[in-house]
Coordinates of C-alpha atoms and ligand atoms in Angstrom, one line a residue:
X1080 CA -43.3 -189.8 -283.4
X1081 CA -43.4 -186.8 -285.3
X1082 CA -41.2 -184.6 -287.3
X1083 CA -39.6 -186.9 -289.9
X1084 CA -37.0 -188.2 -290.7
X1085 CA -38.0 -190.6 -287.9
X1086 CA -34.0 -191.7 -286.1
X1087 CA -34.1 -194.9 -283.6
X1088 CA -31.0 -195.6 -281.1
X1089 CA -31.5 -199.1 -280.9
X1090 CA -29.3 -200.7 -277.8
X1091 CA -28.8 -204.6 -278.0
X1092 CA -28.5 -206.2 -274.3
X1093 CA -25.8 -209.2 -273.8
X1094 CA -28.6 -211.8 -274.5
X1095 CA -29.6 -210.3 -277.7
X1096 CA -26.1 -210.8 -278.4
X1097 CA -25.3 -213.8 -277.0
X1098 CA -24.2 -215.9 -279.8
X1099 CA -24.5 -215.5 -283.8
X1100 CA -28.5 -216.4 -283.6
X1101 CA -29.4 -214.0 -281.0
X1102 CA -27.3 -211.4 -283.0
X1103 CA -28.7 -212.4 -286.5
X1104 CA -32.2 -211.9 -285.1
X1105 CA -30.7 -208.6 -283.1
X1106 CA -30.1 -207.4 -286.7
X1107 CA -33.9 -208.0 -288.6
X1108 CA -35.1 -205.8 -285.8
X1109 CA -33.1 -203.2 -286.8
X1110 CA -33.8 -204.0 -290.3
X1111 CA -37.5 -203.9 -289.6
X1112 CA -37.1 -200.5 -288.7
X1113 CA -34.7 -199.5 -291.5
X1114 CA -37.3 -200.7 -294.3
X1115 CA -39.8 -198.7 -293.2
X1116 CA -37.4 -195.3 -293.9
X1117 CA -36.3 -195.1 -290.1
X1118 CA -33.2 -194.2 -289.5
X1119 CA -31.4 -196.4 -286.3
X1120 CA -28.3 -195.8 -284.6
X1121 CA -27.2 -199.2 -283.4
X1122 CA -25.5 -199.3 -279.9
X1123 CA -24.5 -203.0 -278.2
X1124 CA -23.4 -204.7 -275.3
X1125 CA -20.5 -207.4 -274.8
X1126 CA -21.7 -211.1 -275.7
X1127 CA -23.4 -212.5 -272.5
X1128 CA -21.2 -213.7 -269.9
X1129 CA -17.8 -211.8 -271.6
X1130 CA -18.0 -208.7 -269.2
X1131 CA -17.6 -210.9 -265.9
X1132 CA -15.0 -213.4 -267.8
X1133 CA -12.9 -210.2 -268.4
X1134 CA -13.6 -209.2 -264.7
X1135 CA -12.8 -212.5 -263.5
X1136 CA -9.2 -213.1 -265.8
X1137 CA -8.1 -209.4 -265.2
X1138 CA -8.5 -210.0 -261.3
X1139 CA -6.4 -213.6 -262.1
X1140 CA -3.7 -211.7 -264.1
X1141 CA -3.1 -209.6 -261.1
X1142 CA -2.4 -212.6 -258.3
X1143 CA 0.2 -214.2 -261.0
X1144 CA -2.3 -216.6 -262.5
X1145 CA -1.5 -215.5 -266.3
X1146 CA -2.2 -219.5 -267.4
X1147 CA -5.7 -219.2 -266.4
X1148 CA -5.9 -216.1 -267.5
X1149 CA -4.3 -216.5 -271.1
X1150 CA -7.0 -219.7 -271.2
X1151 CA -9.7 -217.5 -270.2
X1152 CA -8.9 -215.4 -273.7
X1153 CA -8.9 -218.4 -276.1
X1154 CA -11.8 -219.3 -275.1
X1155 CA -13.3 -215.8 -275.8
X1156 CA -11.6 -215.7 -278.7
X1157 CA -13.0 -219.4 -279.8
X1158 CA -16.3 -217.7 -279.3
X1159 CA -15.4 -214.3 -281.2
X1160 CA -14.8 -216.2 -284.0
X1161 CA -17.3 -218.9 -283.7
X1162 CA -19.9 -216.0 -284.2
X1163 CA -18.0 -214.6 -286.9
X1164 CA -17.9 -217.6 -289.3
X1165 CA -21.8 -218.0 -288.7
X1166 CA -22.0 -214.5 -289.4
X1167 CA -20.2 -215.7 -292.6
X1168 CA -17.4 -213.7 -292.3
X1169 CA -14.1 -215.9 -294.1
X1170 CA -11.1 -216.7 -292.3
X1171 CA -8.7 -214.1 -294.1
X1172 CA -12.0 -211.4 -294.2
X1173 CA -11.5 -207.8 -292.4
X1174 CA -13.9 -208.9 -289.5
X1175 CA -12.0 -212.1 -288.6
X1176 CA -8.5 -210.2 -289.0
X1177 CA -10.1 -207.2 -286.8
X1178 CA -11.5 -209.9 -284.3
X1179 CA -7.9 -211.1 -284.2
X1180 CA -6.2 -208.1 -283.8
X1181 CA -8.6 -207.3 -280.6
X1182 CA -7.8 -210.5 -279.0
X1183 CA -4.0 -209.5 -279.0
X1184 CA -4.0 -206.0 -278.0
X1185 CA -6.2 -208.0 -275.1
X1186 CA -3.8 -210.4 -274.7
X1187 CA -1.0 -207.5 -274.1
X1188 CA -3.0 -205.7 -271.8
X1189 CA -3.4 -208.6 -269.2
X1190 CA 0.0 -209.3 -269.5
X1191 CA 1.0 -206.0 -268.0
X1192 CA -1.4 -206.3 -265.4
X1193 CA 0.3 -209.4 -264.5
X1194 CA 4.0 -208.2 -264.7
X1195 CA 3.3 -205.5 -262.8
X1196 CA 0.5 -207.6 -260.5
X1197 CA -1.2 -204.3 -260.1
X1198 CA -4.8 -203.7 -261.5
X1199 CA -5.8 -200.2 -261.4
X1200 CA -9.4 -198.9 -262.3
X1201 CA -7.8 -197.3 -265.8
X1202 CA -5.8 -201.2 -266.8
X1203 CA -9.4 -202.9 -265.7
X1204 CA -11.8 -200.2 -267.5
X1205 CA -9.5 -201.3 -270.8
X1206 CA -9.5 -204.9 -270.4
X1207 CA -13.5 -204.6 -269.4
X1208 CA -14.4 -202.3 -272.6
X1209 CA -13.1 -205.8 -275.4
X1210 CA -16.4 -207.2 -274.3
X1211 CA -18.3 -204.6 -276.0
X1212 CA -15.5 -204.1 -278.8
X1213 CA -15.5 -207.0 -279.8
X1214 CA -19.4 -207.5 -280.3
X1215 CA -20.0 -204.8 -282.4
X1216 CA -18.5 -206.3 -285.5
X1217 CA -20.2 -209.2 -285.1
X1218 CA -23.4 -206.7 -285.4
X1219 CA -21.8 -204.9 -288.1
X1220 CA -21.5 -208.2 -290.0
X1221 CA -25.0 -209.3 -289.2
X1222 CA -26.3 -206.1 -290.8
X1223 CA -24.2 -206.7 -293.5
X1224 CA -25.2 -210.2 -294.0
X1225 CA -29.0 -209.1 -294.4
X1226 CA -28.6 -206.4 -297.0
X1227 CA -28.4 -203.4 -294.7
X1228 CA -24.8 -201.1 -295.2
X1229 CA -23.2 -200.6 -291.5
X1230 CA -20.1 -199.5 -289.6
X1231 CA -18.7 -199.7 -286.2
X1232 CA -17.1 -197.6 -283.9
X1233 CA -16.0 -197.7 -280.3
X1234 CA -17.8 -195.5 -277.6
X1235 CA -14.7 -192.9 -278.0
X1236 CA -14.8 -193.4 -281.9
X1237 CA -18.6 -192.0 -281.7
X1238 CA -17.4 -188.7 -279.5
X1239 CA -18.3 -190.4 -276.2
X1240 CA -15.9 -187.8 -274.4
X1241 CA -16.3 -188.6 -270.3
X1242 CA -14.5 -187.4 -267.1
X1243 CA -11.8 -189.5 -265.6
X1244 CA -14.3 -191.1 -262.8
X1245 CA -12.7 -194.4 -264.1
X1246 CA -15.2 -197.4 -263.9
X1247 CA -18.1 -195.0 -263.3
X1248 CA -17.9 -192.2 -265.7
X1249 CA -19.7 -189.6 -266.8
X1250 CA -20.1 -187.1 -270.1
X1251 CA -18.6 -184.4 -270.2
X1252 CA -21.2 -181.4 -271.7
X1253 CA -19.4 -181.7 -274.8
X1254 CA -19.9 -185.1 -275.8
X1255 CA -23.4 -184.0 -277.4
X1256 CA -21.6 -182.0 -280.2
X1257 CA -18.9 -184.1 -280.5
X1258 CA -21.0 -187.5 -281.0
X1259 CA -23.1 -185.5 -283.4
X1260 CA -20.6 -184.6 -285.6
X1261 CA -19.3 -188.0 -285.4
X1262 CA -22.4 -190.4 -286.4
X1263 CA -24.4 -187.8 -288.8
X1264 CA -21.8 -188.5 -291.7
X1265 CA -22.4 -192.0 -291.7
X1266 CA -26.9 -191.6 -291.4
X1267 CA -26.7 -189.4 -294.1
X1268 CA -24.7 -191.7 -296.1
X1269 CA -27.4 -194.4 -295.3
X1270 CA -25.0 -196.6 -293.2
X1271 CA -26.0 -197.9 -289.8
X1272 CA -23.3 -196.7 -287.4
X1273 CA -22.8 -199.3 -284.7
X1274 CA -21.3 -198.0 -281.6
X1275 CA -19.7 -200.3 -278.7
X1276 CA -21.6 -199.5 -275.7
X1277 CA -20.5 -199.2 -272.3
X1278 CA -17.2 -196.7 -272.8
X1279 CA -16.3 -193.7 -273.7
X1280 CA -13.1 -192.0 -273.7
X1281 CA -11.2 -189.6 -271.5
X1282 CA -10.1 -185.9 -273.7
X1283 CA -6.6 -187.8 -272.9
X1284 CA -8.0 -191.1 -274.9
X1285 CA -7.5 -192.8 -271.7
X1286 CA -10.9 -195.4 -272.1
X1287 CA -13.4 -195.2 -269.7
X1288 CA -16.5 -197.6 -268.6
X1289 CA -20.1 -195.7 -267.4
X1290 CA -20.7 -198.4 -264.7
X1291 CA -21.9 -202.0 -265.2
X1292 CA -24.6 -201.9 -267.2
X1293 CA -23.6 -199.2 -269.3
X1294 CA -24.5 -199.3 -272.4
X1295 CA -28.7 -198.4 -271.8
X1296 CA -26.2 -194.9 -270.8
X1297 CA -24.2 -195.0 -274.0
X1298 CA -27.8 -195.5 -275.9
X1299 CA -29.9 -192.6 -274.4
X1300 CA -26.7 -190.2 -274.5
X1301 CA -26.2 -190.7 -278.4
X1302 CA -30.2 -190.3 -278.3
X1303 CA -29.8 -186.9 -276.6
X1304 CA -26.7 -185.8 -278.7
X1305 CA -28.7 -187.2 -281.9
X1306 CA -32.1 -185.9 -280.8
X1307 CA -33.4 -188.9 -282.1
X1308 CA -37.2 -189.8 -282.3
X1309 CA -37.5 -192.7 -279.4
X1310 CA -34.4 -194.8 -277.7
X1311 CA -35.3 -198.1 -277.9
X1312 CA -33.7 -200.5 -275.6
X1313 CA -34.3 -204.4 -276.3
X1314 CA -34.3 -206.6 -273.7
X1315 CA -35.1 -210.6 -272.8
X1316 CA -38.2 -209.7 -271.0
X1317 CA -41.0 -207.8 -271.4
X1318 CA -39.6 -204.2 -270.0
X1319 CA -39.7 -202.9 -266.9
X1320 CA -41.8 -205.2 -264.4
X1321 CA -43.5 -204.5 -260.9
X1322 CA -40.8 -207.1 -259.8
X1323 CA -37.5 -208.9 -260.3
X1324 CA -39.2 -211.8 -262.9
X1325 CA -36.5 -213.9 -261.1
X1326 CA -37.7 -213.7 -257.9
X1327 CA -41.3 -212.9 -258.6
X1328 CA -43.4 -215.4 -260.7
X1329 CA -46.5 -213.1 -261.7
X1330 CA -44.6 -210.1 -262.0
X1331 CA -46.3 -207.7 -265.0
X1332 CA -45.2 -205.6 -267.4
X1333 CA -45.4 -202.0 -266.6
X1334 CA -47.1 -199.7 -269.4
X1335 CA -46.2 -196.0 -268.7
X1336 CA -43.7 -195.2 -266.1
X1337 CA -41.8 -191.8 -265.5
X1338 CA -38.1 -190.8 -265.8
X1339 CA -38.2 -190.4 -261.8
X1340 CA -39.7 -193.6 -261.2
X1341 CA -37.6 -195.4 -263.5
X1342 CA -34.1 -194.2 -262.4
X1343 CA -35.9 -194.6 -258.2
X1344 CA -36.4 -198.6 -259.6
X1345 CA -32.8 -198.5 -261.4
X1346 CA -30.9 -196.9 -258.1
X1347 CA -32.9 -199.5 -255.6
X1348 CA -31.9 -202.3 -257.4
X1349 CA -34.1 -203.4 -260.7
X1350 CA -31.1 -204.2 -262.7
X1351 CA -32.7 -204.0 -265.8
X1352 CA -31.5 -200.5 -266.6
X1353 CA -28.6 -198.1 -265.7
X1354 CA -29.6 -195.9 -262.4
X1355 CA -28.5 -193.4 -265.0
X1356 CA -29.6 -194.1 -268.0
X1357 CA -32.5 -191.7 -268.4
X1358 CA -30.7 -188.5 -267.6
X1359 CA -29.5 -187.4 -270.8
X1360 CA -33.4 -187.7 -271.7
X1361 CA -35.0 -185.9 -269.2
X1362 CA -34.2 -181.8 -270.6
X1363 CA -35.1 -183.1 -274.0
X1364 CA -38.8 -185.0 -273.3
X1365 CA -37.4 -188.0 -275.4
X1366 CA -38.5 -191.5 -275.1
X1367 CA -37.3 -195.1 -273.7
X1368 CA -38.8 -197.5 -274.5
X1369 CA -38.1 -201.0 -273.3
X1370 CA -39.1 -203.6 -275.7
X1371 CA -38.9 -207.5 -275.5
X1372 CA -36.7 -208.8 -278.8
X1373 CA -38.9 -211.9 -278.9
X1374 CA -42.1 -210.5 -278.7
X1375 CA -41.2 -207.2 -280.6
X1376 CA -45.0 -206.4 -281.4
X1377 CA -45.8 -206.0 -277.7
X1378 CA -45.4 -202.2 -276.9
X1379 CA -43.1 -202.9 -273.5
X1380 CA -42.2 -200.2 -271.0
X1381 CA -42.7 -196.4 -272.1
X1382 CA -40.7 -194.4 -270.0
X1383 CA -41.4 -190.4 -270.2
X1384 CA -41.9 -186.8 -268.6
X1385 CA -45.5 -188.0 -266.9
X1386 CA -46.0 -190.8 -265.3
X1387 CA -49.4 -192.7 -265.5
X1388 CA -51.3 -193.2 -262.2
X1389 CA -54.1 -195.0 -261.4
X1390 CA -55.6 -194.9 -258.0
X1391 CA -55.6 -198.4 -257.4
X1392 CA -52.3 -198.9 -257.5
X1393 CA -50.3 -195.9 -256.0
X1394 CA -47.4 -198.4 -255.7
X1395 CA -46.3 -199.6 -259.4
X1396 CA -42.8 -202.0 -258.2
X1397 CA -41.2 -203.8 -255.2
X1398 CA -37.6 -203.7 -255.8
X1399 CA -34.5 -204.9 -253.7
X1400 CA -30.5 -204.7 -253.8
X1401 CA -28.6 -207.1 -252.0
X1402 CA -25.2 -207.2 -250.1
X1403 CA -25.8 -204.1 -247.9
X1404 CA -24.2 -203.0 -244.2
X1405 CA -26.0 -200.6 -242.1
X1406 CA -22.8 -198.6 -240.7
X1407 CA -24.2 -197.1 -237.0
X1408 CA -21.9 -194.3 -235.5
X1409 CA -23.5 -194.2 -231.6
X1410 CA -22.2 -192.3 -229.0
X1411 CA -24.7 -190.8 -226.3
X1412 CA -25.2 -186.7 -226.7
X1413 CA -22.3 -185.9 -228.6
X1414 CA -24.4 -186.1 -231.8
X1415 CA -26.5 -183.2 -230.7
X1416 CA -23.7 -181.4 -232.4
X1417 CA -24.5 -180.6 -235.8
X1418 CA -21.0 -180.6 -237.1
X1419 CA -20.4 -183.8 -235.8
X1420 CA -23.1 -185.3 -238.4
X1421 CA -21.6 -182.8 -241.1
X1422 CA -18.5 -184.3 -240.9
X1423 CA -19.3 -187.9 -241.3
X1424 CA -21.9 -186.9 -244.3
X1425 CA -18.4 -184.8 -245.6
X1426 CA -15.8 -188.3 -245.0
X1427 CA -18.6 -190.3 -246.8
X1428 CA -18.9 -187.4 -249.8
X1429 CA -14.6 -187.7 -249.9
X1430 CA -14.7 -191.4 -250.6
X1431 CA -17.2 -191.1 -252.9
X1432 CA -19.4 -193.5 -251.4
X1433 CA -23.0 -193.3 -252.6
X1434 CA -25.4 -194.0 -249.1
X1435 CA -28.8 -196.0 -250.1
X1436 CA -30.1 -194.6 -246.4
X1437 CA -29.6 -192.3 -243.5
X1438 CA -31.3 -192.2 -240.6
X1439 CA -30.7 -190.2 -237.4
X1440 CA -32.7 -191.5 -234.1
X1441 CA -34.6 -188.2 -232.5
X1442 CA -32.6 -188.7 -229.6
X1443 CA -30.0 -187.8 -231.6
X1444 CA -28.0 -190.2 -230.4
X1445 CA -27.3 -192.5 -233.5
X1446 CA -26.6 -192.2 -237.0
X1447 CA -27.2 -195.2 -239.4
X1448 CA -26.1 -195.2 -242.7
X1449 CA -27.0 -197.9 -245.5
X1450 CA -24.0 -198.7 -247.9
X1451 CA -23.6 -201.8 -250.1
X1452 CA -20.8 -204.0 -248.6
X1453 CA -18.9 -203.5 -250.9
X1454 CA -18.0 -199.9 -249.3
X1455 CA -18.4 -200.9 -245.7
X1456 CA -14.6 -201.0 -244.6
X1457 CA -13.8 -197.8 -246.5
X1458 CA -16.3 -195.9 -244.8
X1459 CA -16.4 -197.6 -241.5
X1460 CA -12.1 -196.4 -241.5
X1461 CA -13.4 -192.7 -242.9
X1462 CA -16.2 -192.3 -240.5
X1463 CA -13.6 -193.6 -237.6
X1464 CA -10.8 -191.0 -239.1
X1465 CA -13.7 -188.3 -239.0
X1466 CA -15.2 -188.6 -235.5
X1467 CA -13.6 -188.2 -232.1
X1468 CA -12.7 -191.2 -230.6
X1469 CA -15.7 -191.4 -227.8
X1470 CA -18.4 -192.4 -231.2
X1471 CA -18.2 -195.9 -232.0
X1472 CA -18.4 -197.0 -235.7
X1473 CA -19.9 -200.2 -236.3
X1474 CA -20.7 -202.4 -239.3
X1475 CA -23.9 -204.4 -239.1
X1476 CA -23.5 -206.9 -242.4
X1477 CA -26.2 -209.3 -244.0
X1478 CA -28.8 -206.2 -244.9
X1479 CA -30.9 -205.9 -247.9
X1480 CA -32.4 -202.6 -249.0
X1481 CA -36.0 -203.0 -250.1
X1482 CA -38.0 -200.7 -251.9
X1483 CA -41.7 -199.6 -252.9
X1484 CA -41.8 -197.2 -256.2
X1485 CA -44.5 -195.1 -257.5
X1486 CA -46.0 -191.5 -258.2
X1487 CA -49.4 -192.2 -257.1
X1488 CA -47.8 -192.9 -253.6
X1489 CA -47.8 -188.6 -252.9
X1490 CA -50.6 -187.7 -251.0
X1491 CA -51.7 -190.9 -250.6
X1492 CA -52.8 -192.4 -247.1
X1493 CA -52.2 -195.8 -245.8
X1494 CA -49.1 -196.9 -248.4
X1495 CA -46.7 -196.8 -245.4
X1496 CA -49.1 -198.4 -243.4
X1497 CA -49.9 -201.2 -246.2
X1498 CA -45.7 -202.1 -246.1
X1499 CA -45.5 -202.1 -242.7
X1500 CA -48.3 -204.7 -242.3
X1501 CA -47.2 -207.2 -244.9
X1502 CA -43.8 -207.4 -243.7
X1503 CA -45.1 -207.5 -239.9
X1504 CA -47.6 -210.8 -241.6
X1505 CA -44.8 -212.3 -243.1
X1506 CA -42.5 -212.1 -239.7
X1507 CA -39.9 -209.7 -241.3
X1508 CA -38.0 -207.4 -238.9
X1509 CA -37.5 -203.8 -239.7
X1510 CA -34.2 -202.5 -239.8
X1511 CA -34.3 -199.1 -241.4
X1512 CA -36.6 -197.1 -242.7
X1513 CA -36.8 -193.8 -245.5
X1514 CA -39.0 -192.0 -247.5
X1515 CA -37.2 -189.7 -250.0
X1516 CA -39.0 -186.1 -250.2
X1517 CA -40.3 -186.5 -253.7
X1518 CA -42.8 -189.5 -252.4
X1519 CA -41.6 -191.5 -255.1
X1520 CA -40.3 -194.4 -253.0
X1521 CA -40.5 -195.7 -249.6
X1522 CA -37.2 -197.7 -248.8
X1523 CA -36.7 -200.4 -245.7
X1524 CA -33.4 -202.4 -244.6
X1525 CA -34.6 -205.3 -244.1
X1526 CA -31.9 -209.1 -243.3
X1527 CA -30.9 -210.2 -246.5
X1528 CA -31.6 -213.7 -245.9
X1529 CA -35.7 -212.6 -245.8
X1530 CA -35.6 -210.0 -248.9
X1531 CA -37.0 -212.6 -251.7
X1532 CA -40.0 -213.8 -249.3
X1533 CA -40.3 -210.0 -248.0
X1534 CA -40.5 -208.8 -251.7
X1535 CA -43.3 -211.5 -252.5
X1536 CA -45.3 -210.4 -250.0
X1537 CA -44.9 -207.1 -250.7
X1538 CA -45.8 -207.6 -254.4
X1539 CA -48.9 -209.6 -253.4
X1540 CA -50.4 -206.8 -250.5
X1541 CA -49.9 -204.2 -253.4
X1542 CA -51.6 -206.4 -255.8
X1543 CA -49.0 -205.7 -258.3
X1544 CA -50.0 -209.0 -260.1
X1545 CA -52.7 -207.0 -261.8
X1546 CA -52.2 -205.0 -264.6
X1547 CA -49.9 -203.2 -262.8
X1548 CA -49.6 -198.9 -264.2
X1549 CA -52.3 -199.7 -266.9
X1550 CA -55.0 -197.0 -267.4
Ligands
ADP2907 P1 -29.6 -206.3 -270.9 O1 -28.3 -207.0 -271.1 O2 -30.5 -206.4 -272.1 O3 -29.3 -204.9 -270.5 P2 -30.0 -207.1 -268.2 O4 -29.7 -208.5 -267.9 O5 -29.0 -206.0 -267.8 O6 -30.3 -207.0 -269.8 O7 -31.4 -206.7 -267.6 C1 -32.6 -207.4 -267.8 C2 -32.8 -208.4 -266.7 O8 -33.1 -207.6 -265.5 C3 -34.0 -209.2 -266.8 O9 -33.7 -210.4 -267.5 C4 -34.4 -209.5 -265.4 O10 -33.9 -210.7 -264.9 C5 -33.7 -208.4 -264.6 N1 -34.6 -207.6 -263.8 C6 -34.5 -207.3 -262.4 N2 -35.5 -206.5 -262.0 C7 -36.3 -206.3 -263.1 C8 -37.5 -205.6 -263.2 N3 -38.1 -204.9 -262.2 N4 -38.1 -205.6 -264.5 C9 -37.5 -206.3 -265.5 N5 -36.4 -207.0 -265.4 C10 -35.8 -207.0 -264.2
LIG2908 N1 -21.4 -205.4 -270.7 C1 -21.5 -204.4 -269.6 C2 -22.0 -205.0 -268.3 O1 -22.1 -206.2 -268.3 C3 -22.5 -203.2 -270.0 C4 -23.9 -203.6 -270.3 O2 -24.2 -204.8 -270.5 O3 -24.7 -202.7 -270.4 O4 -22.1 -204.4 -267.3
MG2909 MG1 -28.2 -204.3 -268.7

């Protein structure tokens, strides 16, 4: 860290603000940092759980179930204010009025939803974005509580200005200035802006969402716009691991990683940050750190421009995502035609569907593409809409996308070789297989039903047990 004043964005995860303790304790880390003269620009994520609930009773609203739905919000709201009163917030306080407020504006929302039965990705990107909204003055509250002056704002509030790609947006080039202007007032009035994470706002006002798991996006985007210091993102484990902890026991902590081989692990499934996230870093050189809230002493994940290789272990993660369909589009000769494969690539690039692989057989014979389910009708009726009716288009279903990532794999012998052979040991058929130019990943389709015992055995011939991306 060097030219002072030092400035943190500090982003809160759902578990760190999962009820009025984890939020409490969310708070003395900032405050650790804020004692020692840093400056921190907090950003947070809805209480855990709240972001599927509101997923869940917007989708109810819209098949005519507004009981379960109107139930669905009390409860939310029993927890809003449960965490406020801990917080110490009175009944008749601006917080608990605020909270209040929220909930109804909520409340309305839904209800349109379900007079009209029709939930678009603008009604559903508003009813998403309360998770978020209503967290951050719980946070604001916490700081409070603990002697630190604070102030919240939503994503749009903080200049968070996006492009209309609802559910999935993305910032326009002048959010930088705008958020700028927005959030220096308040750090050089020595309050802690806290900014909901996860939304921004159309130059309409229509609200927006960055894509689930958003607000690590919101974070390193008010870090670019700020150029602040470090972005530190807190997290329930220890930062970025050489596996899914979930799924594998002795996965380690990774030191040093880049910003390619982090958003590679992001885009092939580690859910523990947006695919996204480190974009807004990457022109500026600043830092992400990932840091575990209950161990805040241990140094986590630092992700930068240079990644850290060490010969030994060329490969650094083994990552997965699940619910894939390989799409195949056969038909014998006619895809010797180089239009014909330009034209699917141009019906897939109209939907807006992103592929995880292509593959074409030499024969040229076949195209296979790799798309999460969730796509695999809309592009199975684009591809048929695009291609004569002699190609057949076919969804295979039940696939898992597995993944190797690391710099030290370029130029290295034998890595491909090393995959192959523990998924050959451990009887796992090969669907698919890529290797993106940069020779930061090697990707396989593998069934889905084999991916967690392919991805232990992939961890284990790597020896990512070790102190995996240590010097
Ligand atoms: P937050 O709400 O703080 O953003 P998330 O739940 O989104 O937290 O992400 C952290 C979770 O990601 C971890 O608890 C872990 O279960 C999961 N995860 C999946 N793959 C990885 C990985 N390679 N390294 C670390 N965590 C991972
Ligand atoms: N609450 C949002 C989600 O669950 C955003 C986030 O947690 O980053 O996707
Ligand atoms: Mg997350």
């Amino acid at each position: 860290m060097s030219d002072a004043p030092t400035l943190l964005v500090m982003k809160f995860g759902g578990t760190n603000m999962g009820d009025a303790r984890a939020i409490r304790h969310s708070a003395s880390l900032v405050g650790r940092s804020v004692r020692e003269g840093v400056r921190v620009v907090v950003v947070v994520s809805a209480m855990a759980g709240v972001t599927n609930q509101l997923l869940r009773l917007a989708e109810a609203a819209q098949t005519g179930d507004i009981a379960a739905a109107n139930d669905d919000i009390a409860a939310m709201r029993t927890r809003h204010f449960t965490a406020a009163q801990e917080l110490g917030a009175a009944p008749d306080s601006d917080a608990v009025r605020e909270i209040r407020e929220m909930h109804e504006t909520l409340r309305q929302a839904v209800y349109g939803v379900y007079l009209l039965r029709e939930l678009t990705p603008r009604s559903r990107d508003l009813i998403v974005s309360f998770g978020e909204r209503l967290s951050a003055p719980l946070m604001t509250l916490a700081l409070e509580q603990s002697g630190q002056r604070a102030h919240h704002v939503t994503g749009g509030e903080a200049g968070i200005v996006t492009d209309t790609h609802f559910g999935n947006a993305r910032p326009l080039p002048s959010a930088y200035a705008r958020i700028k202007d927005r959030l220096s007032g308040l750090l050089n009035a020595g309050v802690t802006p806290v900014v909901a994470g996860f939304m921004g706002e159309t130059e309409q006002g229509a609200l927006t969402t960055l894509g689930r798991g958003g607000t690590d996006f919101s974070a390193t985007i008010i870090g670019k716009a700020l150029a602040a210091t470090e972005v530190w993102a807190w997290k329930d484990v220890d930062g970025v691991m050489s596996a899914d902890p979930r799924v594998v026991k002795d996965a380690r902590n990774i030191e040093v990683l880049s910003y390619g081989e982090v958003m590679e692990l992001a885009y092939f499934g580690a859910k523990v940050l947006h695919p996204l996230a480190v974009t807004p870093l990457q022109e500026s050189g600043i830092a992400l750190r990932l840091k575990n809230s209950t161990n805040p002493d241990f140094p986590g994940t630092l992700v930068h421009a240079e990644a850290h290789d060490d010969a030994r272990h060329p490969v650094k993660a083994v990552t997965a995502i699940r619910n894939v369909s390989i799409i195949n589009v056969t038909g014998a000769g006619v895809l010797g035609v180089p239009e014909v494969v330009a034209s699917l690539f141009t019906a897939i690039a109209r939907e807006n569907i992103t592929l995880l692989m292509v593959s074409q057989s030499s024969s040229m014979s076949n195209v296979s593409l790799a798309v999460q389910s969730i796509y695999a009708e809309r592009t199975v009726s684009a591809l048929r809409a695009a291609v004569s009716g002699d190609l057949k288009v076919e969804e295979q279903p039940g696939v898992a996308v597995l993944a190797i990532v690391g710099s030290g794999m370029r130029g290295q012998k034998g890595v491909a070789a090393k995959l192959f052979g523990a998924l050959a040991n451990d009887e796992v058929n090969i669907l698919m297989i890529s290797q993106g130019s940069s020779e930061l990943n090697i990707s396989v389709a593998v069934e889905d039903a084999q991916v967690e015992h392919a991805t232990r055995a992939v961890h284990a011939a790597f020896a990512l047990q070790e102190v995996a991306g240590s010097v």
